[in-house]
mmCIF file of C-alpha atoms in Angstrom:
data_model
loop_
_atom_site.group_PDB
_atom_site.id
_atom_site.type_symbol
_atom_site.label_atom_id
_atom_site.label_comp_id
_atom_site.label_asym_id
_atom_site.label_seq_id
_atom_site.Cartn_x
_atom_site.Cartn_y
_atom_site.Cartn_z
ATOM 1 C CA MET A 47 98.484 61.752 5.096
ATOM 2 C CA SER A 48 96.816 61.991 7.702
ATOM 3 C CA ALA A 49 92.847 62.395 8.056
ATOM 4 C CA ASN A 50 93.102 65.960 9.253
ATOM 5 C CA ALA A 51 95.154 66.549 5.840
ATOM 6 C CA THR A 52 93.046 65.304 2.954
ATOM 7 C CA TYR A 53 90.270 67.549 3.376
ATOM 8 C CA ARG A 54 93.173 70.945 2.983
ATOM 9 C CA ILE A 55 93.536 73.255 -0.006
ATOM 10 C CA ASP A 56 96.496 75.432 0.061
ATOM 11 C CA PHE A 57 95.176 78.340 -1.303
ATOM 12 C CA HIS A 58 98.324 79.649 -0.646
ATOM 13 C CA GLY A 59 99.941 78.290 -3.769
ATOM 14 C CA LEU A 60 96.833 78.795 -5.587
ATOM 15 C CA ALA A 61 96.759 81.678 -8.447
ATOM 16 C CA ILE A 62 94.658 84.394 -8.430
ATOM 17 C CA GLY A 63 92.062 84.362 -11.457
ATOM 18 C CA LYS A 64 92.278 80.394 -11.839
ATOM 19 C CA ASP A 65 89.859 77.511 -11.112
ATOM 20 C CA TYR A 66 90.750 74.601 -9.262
ATOM 21 C CA THR A 67 88.816 71.799 -8.736
ATOM 22 C CA TYR A 68 89.102 68.952 -5.760
ATOM 23 C CA ASP A 69 87.604 65.589 -5.060
ATOM 24 C CA PHE A 70 88.088 64.480 -1.467
ATOM 25 C CA PRO A 71 86.335 61.027 0.127
ATOM 26 C CA VAL A 72 83.689 60.827 2.089
ATOM 27 C CA ASP A 73 84.371 57.184 4.031
ATOM 28 C CA ASP A 74 84.456 56.009 7.756
ATOM 29 C CA ARG A 75 87.517 57.563 8.173
ATOM 30 C CA PHE A 76 86.320 60.965 7.818
ATOM 31 C CA PHE A 77 82.992 60.527 10.075
ATOM 32 C CA GLY A 78 85.847 59.386 13.030
ATOM 33 C CA ARG A 79 86.645 62.451 13.317
ATOM 34 C CA TRP A 80 83.024 63.276 15.285
ATOM 35 C CA PRO A 81 83.264 59.963 17.378
ATOM 36 C CA GLU A 82 79.834 61.535 19.355
ATOM 37 C CA SER A 83 78.001 61.623 15.876
ATOM 38 C CA GLU A 84 74.610 59.956 15.061
ATOM 39 C CA VAL A 85 76.633 58.857 11.222
ATOM 40 C CA SER A 86 80.009 56.468 12.597
ATOM 41 C CA SER A 87 80.502 55.400 8.731
ATOM 42 C CA GLY A 88 79.325 56.021 4.885
ATOM 43 C CA GLN A 89 80.988 56.464 1.862
ATOM 44 C CA GLY A 90 80.323 58.940 -0.840
ATOM 45 C CA ARG A 91 82.703 61.896 -2.629
ATOM 46 C CA VAL A 92 82.895 65.321 -2.540
ATOM 47 C CA GLU A 93 83.712 67.787 -5.327
ATOM 48 C CA VAL A 94 85.289 71.276 -4.378
ATOM 49 C CA LYS A 95 85.446 74.311 -7.140
ATOM 50 C CA VAL A 96 87.495 76.729 -6.073
ATOM 51 C CA VAL A 97 88.191 80.262 -7.483
ATOM 52 C CA ARG A 98 90.694 82.009 -6.057
ATOM 53 C CA HIS A 99 90.958 85.901 -5.289
ATOM 54 C CA ALA A 100 93.171 88.456 -3.907
ATOM 55 C CA SER A 101 91.788 88.010 -0.115
ATOM 56 C CA MET A 102 88.896 84.850 -1.126
ATOM 57 C CA LEU A 103 87.899 82.372 -2.084
ATOM 58 C CA GLU A 104 85.194 81.486 -4.127
ATOM 59 C CA LEU A 105 83.497 77.592 -3.092
ATOM 60 C CA ASP A 106 81.457 75.389 -4.987
ATOM 61 C CA VAL A 107 80.690 72.393 -3.238
ATOM 62 C CA ARG A 108 78.834 69.373 -4.061
ATOM 63 C CA ILE A 109 78.240 66.366 -2.054
ATOM 64 C CA GLU A 110 77.044 63.062 -3.397
ATOM 65 C CA ALA A 111 77.104 60.426 -0.417
ATOM 66 C CA GLU A 112 74.825 57.821 1.604
ATOM 67 C CA VAL A 113 75.430 57.668 5.389
ATOM 68 C CA LYS A 114 73.999 54.679 7.656
ATOM 69 C CA LEU A 115 71.616 55.725 10.240
ATOM 70 C CA THR A 116 69.138 54.396 13.287
ATOM 71 C CA CYS A 117 65.860 54.115 11.972
ATOM 72 C CA ASP A 118 63.437 56.024 14.353
ATOM 73 C CA ARG A 119 60.830 53.114 13.848
ATOM 74 C CA CYS A 120 62.429 49.908 13.649
ATOM 75 C CA LEU A 121 65.835 50.859 15.397
ATOM 76 C CA ASP A 122 67.454 48.717 12.575
ATOM 77 C CA GLU A 123 70.308 50.530 10.603
ATOM 78 C CA PHE A 124 69.823 51.666 6.963
ATOM 79 C CA CYS A 125 71.459 53.649 4.320
ATOM 80 C CA CYS A 126 70.172 57.362 3.848
ATOM 81 C CA PRO A 127 71.486 59.177 -0.060
ATOM 82 C CA VAL A 128 72.988 62.633 1.191
ATOM 83 C CA SER A 129 72.974 65.214 -1.637
ATOM 84 C CA PHE A 130 74.060 68.675 -0.747
ATOM 85 C CA GLU A 131 75.231 71.757 -2.719
ATOM 86 C CA GLY A 132 76.850 74.449 -0.958
ATOM 87 C CA HIS A 133 78.683 77.793 -2.442
ATOM 88 C CA PRO A 134 80.339 79.702 0.632
ATOM 89 C CA VAL A 135 82.869 82.732 0.579
ATOM 90 C CA VAL A 136 85.933 82.512 2.003
ATOM 91 C CA LYS A 137 87.226 86.101 2.962
ATOM 92 C CA ILE A 138 91.170 85.733 4.340
ATOM 93 C CA SER A 139 91.912 88.486 6.409
ATOM 94 C CA ASP A 140 95.096 89.927 8.678
ATOM 95 C CA SER A 141 91.701 90.634 11.356
ATOM 96 C CA VAL A 142 89.073 88.553 11.206
ATOM 97 C CA PRO A 143 85.809 89.752 13.151
ATOM 98 C CA GLU A 144 85.024 88.705 16.811
ATOM 99 C CA GLY A 145 84.100 85.434 17.129
ATOM 100 C CA GLU A 146 84.301 84.825 13.146
ATOM 101 C CA ARG A 147 86.918 83.138 12.865
ATOM 102 C CA TYR A 148 86.663 79.399 11.072
ATOM 103 C CA SER A 149 88.828 76.185 11.625
ATOM 104 C CA GLY A 150 88.052 72.989 10.146
ATOM 105 C CA ALA A 151 89.131 70.879 12.789
ATOM 106 C CA ALA A 152 86.305 68.874 15.194
ATOM 107 C CA TYR A 153 85.112 70.002 18.697
ATOM 108 C CA ARG A 154 87.301 73.416 18.750
ATOM 109 C CA GLU A 155 86.405 75.194 21.516
ATOM 110 C CA GLY A 156 85.447 78.797 20.179
ATOM 111 C CA ASP A 157 86.018 77.735 16.943
ATOM 112 C CA ASN A 158 83.860 77.596 13.875
ATOM 113 C CA ASN A 159 81.520 79.956 14.672
ATOM 114 C CA SER A 160 81.240 81.484 10.949
ATOM 115 C CA ASP A 161 78.007 81.216 9.205
ATOM 116 C CA GLY A 162 78.331 78.200 6.577
ATOM 117 C CA ASP A 163 77.995 80.910 3.838
ATOM 118 C CA ILE A 164 81.201 83.482 4.708
ATOM 119 C CA LEU A 165 84.041 81.222 5.932
ATOM 120 C CA TRP A 166 86.363 83.779 8.097
ATOM 121 C CA ILE A 167 90.534 82.388 7.830
ATOM 122 C CA SER A 168 93.191 84.335 8.708
ATOM 123 C CA THR A 169 96.389 85.496 5.878
ATOM 124 C CA ALA A 170 98.224 82.981 9.245
ATOM 125 C CA GLU A 171 96.446 80.005 7.746
ATOM 126 C CA ASP A 172 98.399 77.153 6.260
ATOM 127 C CA SER A 173 95.780 75.637 4.984
ATOM 128 C CA LEU A 174 91.706 75.522 4.492
ATOM 129 C CA ASP A 175 90.572 72.857 5.878
ATOM 130 C CA LEU A 176 86.732 71.950 4.735
ATOM 131 C CA GLY A 177 86.664 68.570 7.193
ATOM 132 C CA GLN A 178 84.155 70.647 9.172
ATOM 133 C CA TYR A 179 82.320 72.352 7.047
ATOM 134 C CA ILE A 180 81.646 69.139 4.647
ATOM 135 C CA TYR A 181 80.850 67.726 7.897
ATOM 136 C CA GLU A 182 77.945 69.822 8.886
ATOM 137 C CA SER A 183 76.592 70.023 5.221
ATOM 138 C CA ILE A 184 76.137 66.866 5.766
ATOM 139 C CA MET A 185 74.054 66.164 8.901
ATOM 140 C CA LEU A 186 72.317 69.622 7.419
ATOM 141 C CA SER A 187 70.962 67.062 4.637
ATOM 142 C CA LEU A 188 69.922 64.570 6.899
ATOM 143 C CA PRO A 189 65.798 63.704 6.399
ATOM 144 C CA PHE A 190 64.395 65.868 10.531
ATOM 145 C CA GLN A 191 62.773 61.653 10.317
ATOM 146 C CA ARG A 192 65.219 58.703 10.399
ATOM 147 C CA VAL A 193 63.034 56.745 9.154
ATOM 148 C CA HIS A 194 63.534 53.285 6.565
ATOM 149 C CA PRO A 195 61.839 54.935 3.315
ATOM 150 C CA GLU A 196 59.623 52.187 2.540
ATOM 151 C CA LEU A 197 58.015 50.648 5.856
ATOM 152 C CA LYS A 198 58.116 47.046 4.772
ATOM 153 C CA ASP A 199 62.252 47.667 4.968
ATOM 154 C CA CYS A 200 61.898 47.672 8.872
ATOM 155 C CA ASN A 201 62.717 44.991 10.991
ATOM 156 C CA PRO A 202 59.090 42.989 11.622
ATOM 157 C CA ASP A 203 59.974 41.608 14.738
ATOM 158 C CA MET A 204 61.022 45.214 16.012
ATOM 159 C CA LEU A 205 57.584 46.549 15.197
ATOM 160 C CA ARG A 206 55.729 43.427 16.430
ATOM 161 C CA ARG A 207 57.633 44.159 20.041
ATOM 162 C CA PHE A 208 57.581 48.265 20.071
ATOM 163 C CA ARG A 209 53.902 48.813 18.625
ATOM 164 C CA ILE A 210 55.561 52.276 17.093
ATOM 165 C CA VAL A 211 53.345 52.138 13.869
ATOM 166 C CA SER A 212 50.281 53.768 13.841
ATOM 167 C CA GLU A 213 47.734 51.549 12.989
ATOM 168 C CA GLU A 214 47.120 52.223 9.738
ATOM 169 C CA GLU A 215 50.807 51.732 8.745
ATOM 170 C CA PHE A 216 50.473 48.317 10.835
ATOM 171 C CA ASP A 217 47.767 47.215 8.513
ATOM 172 C CA ARG A 218 49.727 47.910 5.569
ATOM 173 C CA PHE A 219 52.249 46.148 6.314
ATOM 174 C CA VAL A 220 51.268 42.889 7.320
ATOM 175 C CA GLN A 221 49.571 43.111 4.214
ATOM 176 C CA GLU A 222 51.979 44.003 2.445
ATOM 177 C CA GLY A 223 54.122 41.452 3.664
ATOM 178 C CA ALA A 224 52.107 38.772 3.358
ATOM 179 C CA ALA A 225 51.905 39.411 -0.299
ATOM 180 C CA GLU A 226 55.849 39.444 -0.469
ATOM 181 C CA GLU A 227 56.153 36.499 1.644
ATOM 182 C CA GLY A 228 53.252 34.741 2.539
ATOM 183 C CA ALA A 229 52.000 35.113 5.776
ATOM 184 C CA GLU A 230 51.398 31.559 6.635
ATOM 185 C CA GLU A 231 54.466 30.376 4.780
ATOM 186 C CA THR A 232 57.656 29.188 7.291
ATOM 187 C CA ASP A 233 60.968 30.241 7.030
ATOM 188 C CA LYS A 234 62.600 27.249 4.791
ATOM 189 C CA GLU A 235 66.297 27.616 6.243
ATOM 190 C CA GLY A 236 65.145 28.165 10.337
ATOM 191 C CA GLY A 237 61.880 26.722 10.519
ATOM 192 C CA LYS A 238 60.671 29.689 11.828
ATOM 193 C CA ALA A 239 57.164 31.576 11.245
ATOM 194 C CA SER A 240 57.365 34.109 9.241
ATOM 195 C CA PRO A 241 57.462 37.869 11.104
ATOM 196 C CA PHE A 242 54.776 38.621 8.643
ATOM 197 C CA ALA A 243 52.512 35.951 10.297
ATOM 198 C CA ALA A 244 53.354 37.299 13.782
ATOM 199 C CA LEU A 245 51.920 40.111 13.244
ATOM 200 C CA ALA A 246 48.939 39.603 11.791
ATOM 201 C CA LYS A 247 48.329 37.032 14.421
ATOM 202 C CA LEU A 248 48.956 39.733 16.855
ATOM 203 C CA LYS A 249 46.627 42.142 15.210
ATOM 204 C CA HIS A 250 43.874 39.211 14.910
ATOM 205 C CA ASP A 251 44.505 38.884 18.799
ATOM 206 C CA ASP A 252 44.238 42.629 19.591
ATOM 207 C CA SER A 253 40.953 42.326 17.791
ATOM 208 C CA GLY A 254 39.517 39.353 19.220
ATOM 209 C CA GLU A 255 38.477 38.451 15.880
#
């Protein structure tokens, strides 16, 4: 089965008035459909509950996943949890309003113009591809600031190089790191000075103390 087929619902085969539940994976193969995306990998599940009506589908979409993002602060990758709930209505019609046709395919010029709450598809469609809807829902659920949840999880060497944190954050980062690892200790395996010790020295040199 192709990646595209994985997220398709054959609505023609659904009985009117009946409820159906689908379970879709969120994985690296899924994100491979959008090669230009900032998210290249992730793991999770999508549960879709469907109620079939004569000319529409009611959907209840729930997404729970973790995706890999690049930290804006230290440039290391980190896992970001994603949680989403959506309740779109899919209208099935012989006459789709101009510019409102939904397509689940990635990067289809002129398609995917529905507003997210109402998806219009033609009765001529053989199935509903939810791939694009799932992808857009994940992207809209990402935090505005892509950073490690805890400052101490950032790469200390990169913070030292770029000095892209505030003075207050910098001081707190050094103190927390020193408390956890010991600013004066050396790396037992490589014999290298602790990055937190380097940060403390940099702070000391800058202050002229």
